[in-house]
PDB file of C-alpha atoms in Angstrom:
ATOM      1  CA  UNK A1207       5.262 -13.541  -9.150  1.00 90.00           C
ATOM      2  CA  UNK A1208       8.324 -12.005 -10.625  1.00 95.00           C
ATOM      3  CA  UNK A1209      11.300  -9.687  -9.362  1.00 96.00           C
ATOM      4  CA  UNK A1210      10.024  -6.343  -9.254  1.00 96.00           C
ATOM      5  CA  UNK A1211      11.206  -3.027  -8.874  1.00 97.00           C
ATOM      6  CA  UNK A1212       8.158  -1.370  -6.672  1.00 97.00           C
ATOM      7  CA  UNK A1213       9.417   1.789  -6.831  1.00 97.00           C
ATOM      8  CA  UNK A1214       8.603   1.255 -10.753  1.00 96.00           C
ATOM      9  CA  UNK A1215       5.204  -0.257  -9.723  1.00 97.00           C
ATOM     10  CA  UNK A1216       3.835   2.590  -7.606  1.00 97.00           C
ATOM     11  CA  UNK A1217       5.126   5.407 -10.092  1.00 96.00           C
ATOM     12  CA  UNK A1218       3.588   3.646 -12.994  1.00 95.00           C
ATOM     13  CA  UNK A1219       0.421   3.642 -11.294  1.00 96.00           C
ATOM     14  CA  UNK A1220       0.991   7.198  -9.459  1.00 94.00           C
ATOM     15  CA  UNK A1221       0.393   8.666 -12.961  1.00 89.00           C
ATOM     16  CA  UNK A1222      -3.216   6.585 -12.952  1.00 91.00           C
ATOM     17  CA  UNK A1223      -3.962   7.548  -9.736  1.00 93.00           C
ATOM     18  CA  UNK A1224      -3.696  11.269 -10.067  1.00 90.00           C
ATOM     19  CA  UNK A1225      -6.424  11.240 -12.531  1.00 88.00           C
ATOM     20  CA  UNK A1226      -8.945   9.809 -10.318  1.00 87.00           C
ATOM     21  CA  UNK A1227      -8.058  11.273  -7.395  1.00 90.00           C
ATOM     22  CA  UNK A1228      -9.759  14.583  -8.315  1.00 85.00           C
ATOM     23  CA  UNK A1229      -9.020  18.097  -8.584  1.00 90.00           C
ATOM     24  CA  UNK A1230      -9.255  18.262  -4.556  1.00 95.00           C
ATOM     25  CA  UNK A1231      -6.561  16.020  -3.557  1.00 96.00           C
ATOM     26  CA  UNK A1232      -2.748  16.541  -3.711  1.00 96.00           C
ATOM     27  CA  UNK A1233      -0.451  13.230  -4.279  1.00 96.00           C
ATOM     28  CA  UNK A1234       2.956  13.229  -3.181  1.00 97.00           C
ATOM     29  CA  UNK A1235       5.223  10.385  -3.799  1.00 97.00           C
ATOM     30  CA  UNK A1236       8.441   9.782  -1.863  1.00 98.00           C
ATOM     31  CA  UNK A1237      10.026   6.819  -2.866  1.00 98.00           C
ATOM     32  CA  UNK A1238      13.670   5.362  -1.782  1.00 98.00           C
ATOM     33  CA  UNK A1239      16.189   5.305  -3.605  1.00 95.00           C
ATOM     34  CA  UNK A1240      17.733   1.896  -3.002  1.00 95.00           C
ATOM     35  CA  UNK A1241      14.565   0.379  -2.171  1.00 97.00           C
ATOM     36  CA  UNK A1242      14.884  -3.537  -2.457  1.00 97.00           C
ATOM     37  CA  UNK A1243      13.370  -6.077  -4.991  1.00 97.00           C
ATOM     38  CA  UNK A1244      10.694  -8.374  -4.339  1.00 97.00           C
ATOM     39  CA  UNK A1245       8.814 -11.187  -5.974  1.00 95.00           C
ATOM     40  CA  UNK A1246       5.569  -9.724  -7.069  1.00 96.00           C
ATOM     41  CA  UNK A1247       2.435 -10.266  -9.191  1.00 97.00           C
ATOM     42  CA  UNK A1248       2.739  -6.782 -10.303  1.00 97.00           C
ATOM     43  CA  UNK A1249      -1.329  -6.862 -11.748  1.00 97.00           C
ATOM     44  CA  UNK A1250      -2.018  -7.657  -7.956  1.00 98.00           C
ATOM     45  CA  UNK A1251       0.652  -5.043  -6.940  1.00 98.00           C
ATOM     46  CA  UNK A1252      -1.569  -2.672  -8.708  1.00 97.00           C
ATOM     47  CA  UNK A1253      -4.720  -3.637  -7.687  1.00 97.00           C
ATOM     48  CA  UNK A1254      -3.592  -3.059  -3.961  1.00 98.00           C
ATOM     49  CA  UNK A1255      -2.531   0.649  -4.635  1.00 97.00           C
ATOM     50  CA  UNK A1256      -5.792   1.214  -6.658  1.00 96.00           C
ATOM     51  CA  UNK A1257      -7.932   0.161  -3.564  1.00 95.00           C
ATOM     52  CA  UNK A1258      -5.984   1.934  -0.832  1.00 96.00           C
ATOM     53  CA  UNK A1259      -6.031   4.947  -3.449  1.00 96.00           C
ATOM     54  CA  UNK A1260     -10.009   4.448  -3.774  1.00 93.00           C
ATOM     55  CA  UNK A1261     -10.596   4.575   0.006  1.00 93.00           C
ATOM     56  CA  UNK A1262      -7.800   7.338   1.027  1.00 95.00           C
ATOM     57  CA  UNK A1263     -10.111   9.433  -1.586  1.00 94.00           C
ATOM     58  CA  UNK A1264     -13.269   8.510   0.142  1.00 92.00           C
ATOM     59  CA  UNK A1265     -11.936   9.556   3.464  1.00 92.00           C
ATOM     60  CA  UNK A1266     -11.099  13.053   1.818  1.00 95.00           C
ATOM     61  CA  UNK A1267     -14.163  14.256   0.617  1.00 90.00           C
ATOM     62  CA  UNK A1268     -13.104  17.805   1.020  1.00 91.00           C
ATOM     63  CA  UNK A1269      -9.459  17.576  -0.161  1.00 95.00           C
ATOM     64  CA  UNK A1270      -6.607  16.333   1.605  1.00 96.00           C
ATOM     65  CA  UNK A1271      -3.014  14.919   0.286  1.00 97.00           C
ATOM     66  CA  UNK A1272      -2.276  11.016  -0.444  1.00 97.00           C
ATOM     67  CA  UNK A1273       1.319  10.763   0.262  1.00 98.00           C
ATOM     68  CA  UNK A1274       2.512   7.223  -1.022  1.00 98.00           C
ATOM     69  CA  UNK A1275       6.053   6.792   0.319  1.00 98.00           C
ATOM     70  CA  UNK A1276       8.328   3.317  -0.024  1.00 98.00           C
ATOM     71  CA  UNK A1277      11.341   2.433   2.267  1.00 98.00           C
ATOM     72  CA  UNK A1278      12.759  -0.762   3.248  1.00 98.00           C
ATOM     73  CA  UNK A1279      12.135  -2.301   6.528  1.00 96.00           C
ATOM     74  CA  UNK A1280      14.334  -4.502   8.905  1.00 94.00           C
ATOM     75  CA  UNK A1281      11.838  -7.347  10.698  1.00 91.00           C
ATOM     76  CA  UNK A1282      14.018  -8.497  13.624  1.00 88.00           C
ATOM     77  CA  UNK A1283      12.595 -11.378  15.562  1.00 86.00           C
ATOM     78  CA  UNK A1284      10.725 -10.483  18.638  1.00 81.00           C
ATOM     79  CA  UNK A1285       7.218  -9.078  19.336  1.00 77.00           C
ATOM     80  CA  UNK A1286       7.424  -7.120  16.337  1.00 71.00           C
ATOM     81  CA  UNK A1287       7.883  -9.563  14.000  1.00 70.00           C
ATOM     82  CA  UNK A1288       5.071 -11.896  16.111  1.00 72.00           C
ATOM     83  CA  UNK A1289       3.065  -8.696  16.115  1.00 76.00           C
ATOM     84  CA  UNK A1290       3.092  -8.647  12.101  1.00 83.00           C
ATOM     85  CA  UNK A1291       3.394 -12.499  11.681  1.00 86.00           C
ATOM     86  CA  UNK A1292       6.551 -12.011   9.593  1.00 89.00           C
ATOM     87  CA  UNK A1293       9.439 -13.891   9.398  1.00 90.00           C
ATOM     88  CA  UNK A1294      12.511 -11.713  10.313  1.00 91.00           C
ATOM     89  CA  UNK A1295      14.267  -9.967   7.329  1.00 93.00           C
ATOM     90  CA  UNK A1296      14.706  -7.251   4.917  1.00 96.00           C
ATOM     91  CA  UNK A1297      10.755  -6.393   3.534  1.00 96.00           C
ATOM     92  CA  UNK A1298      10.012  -3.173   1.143  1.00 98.00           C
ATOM     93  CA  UNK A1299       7.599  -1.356   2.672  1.00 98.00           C
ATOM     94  CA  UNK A1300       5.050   0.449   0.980  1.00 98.00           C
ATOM     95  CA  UNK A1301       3.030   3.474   3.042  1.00 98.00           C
ATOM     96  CA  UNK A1302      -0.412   5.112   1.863  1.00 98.00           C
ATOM     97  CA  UNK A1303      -0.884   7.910   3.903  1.00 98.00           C
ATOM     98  CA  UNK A1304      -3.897  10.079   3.780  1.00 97.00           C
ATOM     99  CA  UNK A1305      -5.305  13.177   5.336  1.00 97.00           C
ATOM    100  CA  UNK A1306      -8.987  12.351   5.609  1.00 95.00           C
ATOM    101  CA  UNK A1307     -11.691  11.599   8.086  1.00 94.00           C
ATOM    102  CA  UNK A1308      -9.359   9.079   9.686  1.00 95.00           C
ATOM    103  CA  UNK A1309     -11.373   5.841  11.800  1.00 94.00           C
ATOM    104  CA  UNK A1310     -12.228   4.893  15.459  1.00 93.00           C
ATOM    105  CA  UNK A1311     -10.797   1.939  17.002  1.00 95.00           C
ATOM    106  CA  UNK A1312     -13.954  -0.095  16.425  1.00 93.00           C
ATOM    107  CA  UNK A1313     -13.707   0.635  12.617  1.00 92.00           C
ATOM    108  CA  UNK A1314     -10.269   0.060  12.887  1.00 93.00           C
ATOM    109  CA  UNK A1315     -10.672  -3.396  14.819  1.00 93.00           C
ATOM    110  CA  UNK A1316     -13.048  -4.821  11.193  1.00 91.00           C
ATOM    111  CA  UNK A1317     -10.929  -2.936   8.673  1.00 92.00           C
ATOM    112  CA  UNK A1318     -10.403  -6.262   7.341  1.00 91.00           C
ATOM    113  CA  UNK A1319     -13.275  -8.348   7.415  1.00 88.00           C
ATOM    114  CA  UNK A1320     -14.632  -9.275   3.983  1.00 86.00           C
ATOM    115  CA  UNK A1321     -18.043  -7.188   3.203  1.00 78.00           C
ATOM    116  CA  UNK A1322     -17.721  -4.037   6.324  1.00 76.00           C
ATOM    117  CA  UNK A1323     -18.073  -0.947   5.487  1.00 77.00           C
ATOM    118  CA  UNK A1324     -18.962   2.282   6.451  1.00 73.00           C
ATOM    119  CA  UNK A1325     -19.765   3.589   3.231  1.00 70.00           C
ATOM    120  CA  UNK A1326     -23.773   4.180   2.672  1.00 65.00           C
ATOM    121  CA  UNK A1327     -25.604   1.215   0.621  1.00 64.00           C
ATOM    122  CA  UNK A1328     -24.837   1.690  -2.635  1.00 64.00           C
ATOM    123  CA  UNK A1329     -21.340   3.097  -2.294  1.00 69.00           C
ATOM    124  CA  UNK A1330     -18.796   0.117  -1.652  1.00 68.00           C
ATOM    125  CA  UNK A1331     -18.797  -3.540  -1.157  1.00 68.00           C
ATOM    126  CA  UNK A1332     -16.344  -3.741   2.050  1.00 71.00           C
ATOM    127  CA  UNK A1333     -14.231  -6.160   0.047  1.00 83.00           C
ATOM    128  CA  UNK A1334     -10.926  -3.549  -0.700  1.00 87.00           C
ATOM    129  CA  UNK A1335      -9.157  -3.927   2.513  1.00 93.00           C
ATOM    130  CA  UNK A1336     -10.022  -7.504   2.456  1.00 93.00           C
ATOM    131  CA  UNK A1337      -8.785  -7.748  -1.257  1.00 95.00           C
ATOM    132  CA  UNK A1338      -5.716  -5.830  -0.071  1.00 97.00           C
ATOM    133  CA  UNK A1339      -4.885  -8.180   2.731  1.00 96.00           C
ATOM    134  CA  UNK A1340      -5.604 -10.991   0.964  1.00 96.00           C
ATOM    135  CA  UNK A1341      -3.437 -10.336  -1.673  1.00 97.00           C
ATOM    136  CA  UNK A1342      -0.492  -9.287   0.948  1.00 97.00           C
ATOM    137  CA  UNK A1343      -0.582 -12.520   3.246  1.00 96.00           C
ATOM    138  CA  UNK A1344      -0.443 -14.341  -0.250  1.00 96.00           C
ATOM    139  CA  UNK A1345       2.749 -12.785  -1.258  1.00 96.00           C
ATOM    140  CA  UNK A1346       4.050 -13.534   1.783  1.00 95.00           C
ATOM    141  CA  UNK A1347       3.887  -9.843   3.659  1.00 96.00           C
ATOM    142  CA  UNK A1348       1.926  -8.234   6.105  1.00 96.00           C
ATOM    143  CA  UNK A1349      -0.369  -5.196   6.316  1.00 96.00           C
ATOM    144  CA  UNK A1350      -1.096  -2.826   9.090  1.00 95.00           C
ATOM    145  CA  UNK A1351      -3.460   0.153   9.549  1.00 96.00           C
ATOM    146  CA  UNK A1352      -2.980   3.186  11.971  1.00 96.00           C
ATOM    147  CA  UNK A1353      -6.071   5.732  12.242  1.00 96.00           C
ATOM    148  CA  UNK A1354      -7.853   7.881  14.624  1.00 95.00           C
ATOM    149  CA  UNK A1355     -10.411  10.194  13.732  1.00 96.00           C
ATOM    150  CA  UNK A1356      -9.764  13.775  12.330  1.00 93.00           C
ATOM    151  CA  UNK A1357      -6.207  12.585  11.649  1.00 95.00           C
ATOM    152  CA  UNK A1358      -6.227  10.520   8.545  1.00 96.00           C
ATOM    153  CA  UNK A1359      -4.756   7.074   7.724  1.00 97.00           C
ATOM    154  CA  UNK A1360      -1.948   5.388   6.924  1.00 98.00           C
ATOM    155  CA  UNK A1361      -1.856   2.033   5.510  1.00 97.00           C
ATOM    156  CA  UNK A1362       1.582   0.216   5.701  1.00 97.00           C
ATOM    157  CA  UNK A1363       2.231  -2.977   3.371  1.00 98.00           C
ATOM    158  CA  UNK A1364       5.500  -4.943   4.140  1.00 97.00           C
ATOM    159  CA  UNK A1365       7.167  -7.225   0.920  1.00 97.00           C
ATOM    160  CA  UNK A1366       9.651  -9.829   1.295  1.00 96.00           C
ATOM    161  CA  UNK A1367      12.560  -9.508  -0.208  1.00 96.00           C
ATOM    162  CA  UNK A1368      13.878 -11.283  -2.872  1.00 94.00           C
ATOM    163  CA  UNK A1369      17.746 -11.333  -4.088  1.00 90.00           C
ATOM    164  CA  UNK A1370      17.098 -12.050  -7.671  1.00 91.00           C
ATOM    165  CA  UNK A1371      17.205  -9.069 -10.103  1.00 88.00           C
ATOM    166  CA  UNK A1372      14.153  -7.668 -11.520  1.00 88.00           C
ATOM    167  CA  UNK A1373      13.916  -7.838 -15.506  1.00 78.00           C
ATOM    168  CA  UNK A1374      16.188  -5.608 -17.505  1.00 62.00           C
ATOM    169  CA  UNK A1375      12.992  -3.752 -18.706  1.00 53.00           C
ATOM    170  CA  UNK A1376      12.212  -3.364 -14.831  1.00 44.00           C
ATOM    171  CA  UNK A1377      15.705  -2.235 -14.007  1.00 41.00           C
ATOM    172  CA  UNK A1378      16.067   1.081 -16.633  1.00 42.00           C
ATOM    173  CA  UNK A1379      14.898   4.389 -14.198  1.00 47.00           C
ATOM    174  CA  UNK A1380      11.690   6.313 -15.120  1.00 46.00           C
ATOM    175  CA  UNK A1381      11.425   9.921 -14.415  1.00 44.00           C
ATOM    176  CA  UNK A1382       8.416  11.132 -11.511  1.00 44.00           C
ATOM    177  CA  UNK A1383       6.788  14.182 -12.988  1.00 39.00           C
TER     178      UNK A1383
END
């Protein structure tokens, strides 16, 4: 893990996304502007978009909009922070929002057990919320999942925050087309 600019991370990969997203789906990106660093792996980083991107699309099988939004996120001690098993502080956090098929509360209470799916044989292992939550709790975050059916899904991952600077090459501003 490095310091990393996520805002960097998820346009990089926004530009990825779009292609396999098909001709169907609409992605909209709002990202804030003084978003804070964190300590990243960014190939993990990446891998965690890629499978919340992958199922968002599979929820949307007639079209919808993936709206991937960033903001930072103030964990104050309490239930909330109990509820998310965070330490209290400043976390980035990153929202995939889609407009699909959305899930029941019984999906929604195995969304991260390694190998469920409701996908038909043949069409998905179960592991990419797994992966995804796997790869959160090891960077020291949290993810949660909010869903009912007809009324899509949104995914929220939470990122400590780190005070160290990201790389100069991390730090120079890309333009979102």
């Amino acid at each position: 893990p490095a310091p990393v600019d996520l805002n960097l991370v998820v346009s990089d990969m926004a530009l990825l996304l779009r292609q396999g997203l098909g001709e169907d789906i609409t992605q909209e990106l709002d990202l804030a502007r003084d978003l804070v660093t964190v300590s990243a792996d960014v190939s993990q980083i990446e891998q965690v978009l890629m499978n919340l991107a992958v199922n968002a699309r599979d929820a949307m099988s007639a079209g919808g909009t993936l709206r991937i939004t960033t903001r930072n996120a103030l964990v104050e001690p309490g239930p909330g922070a109990e509820g998310l098993r965070l330490r209290p502080g400043t976390y980035a956090c990153l929202s995939v929002i889609d407009s699909g098929c959305g899930m029941d509360q019984a999906t929604l209470d195995r969304v991260f057990e390694p190998f469920f799916t409701t996908k038909a044989v043949g069409e998905g292992t179960g592991l990419g919320l797994a992966t995804v939550y796997g790869i959160v709790r090891q960077h020291g975050g949290a993810v949660t999942v909010t869903s009912s059916p007809g009324m899509g899904t949104t995914v929220e991952v939470y990122l400590p925050m780190t005070t160290e600077a990201p790389a100069q090459s991390e730090t120079n501003p890309r333009e979102l087309t």
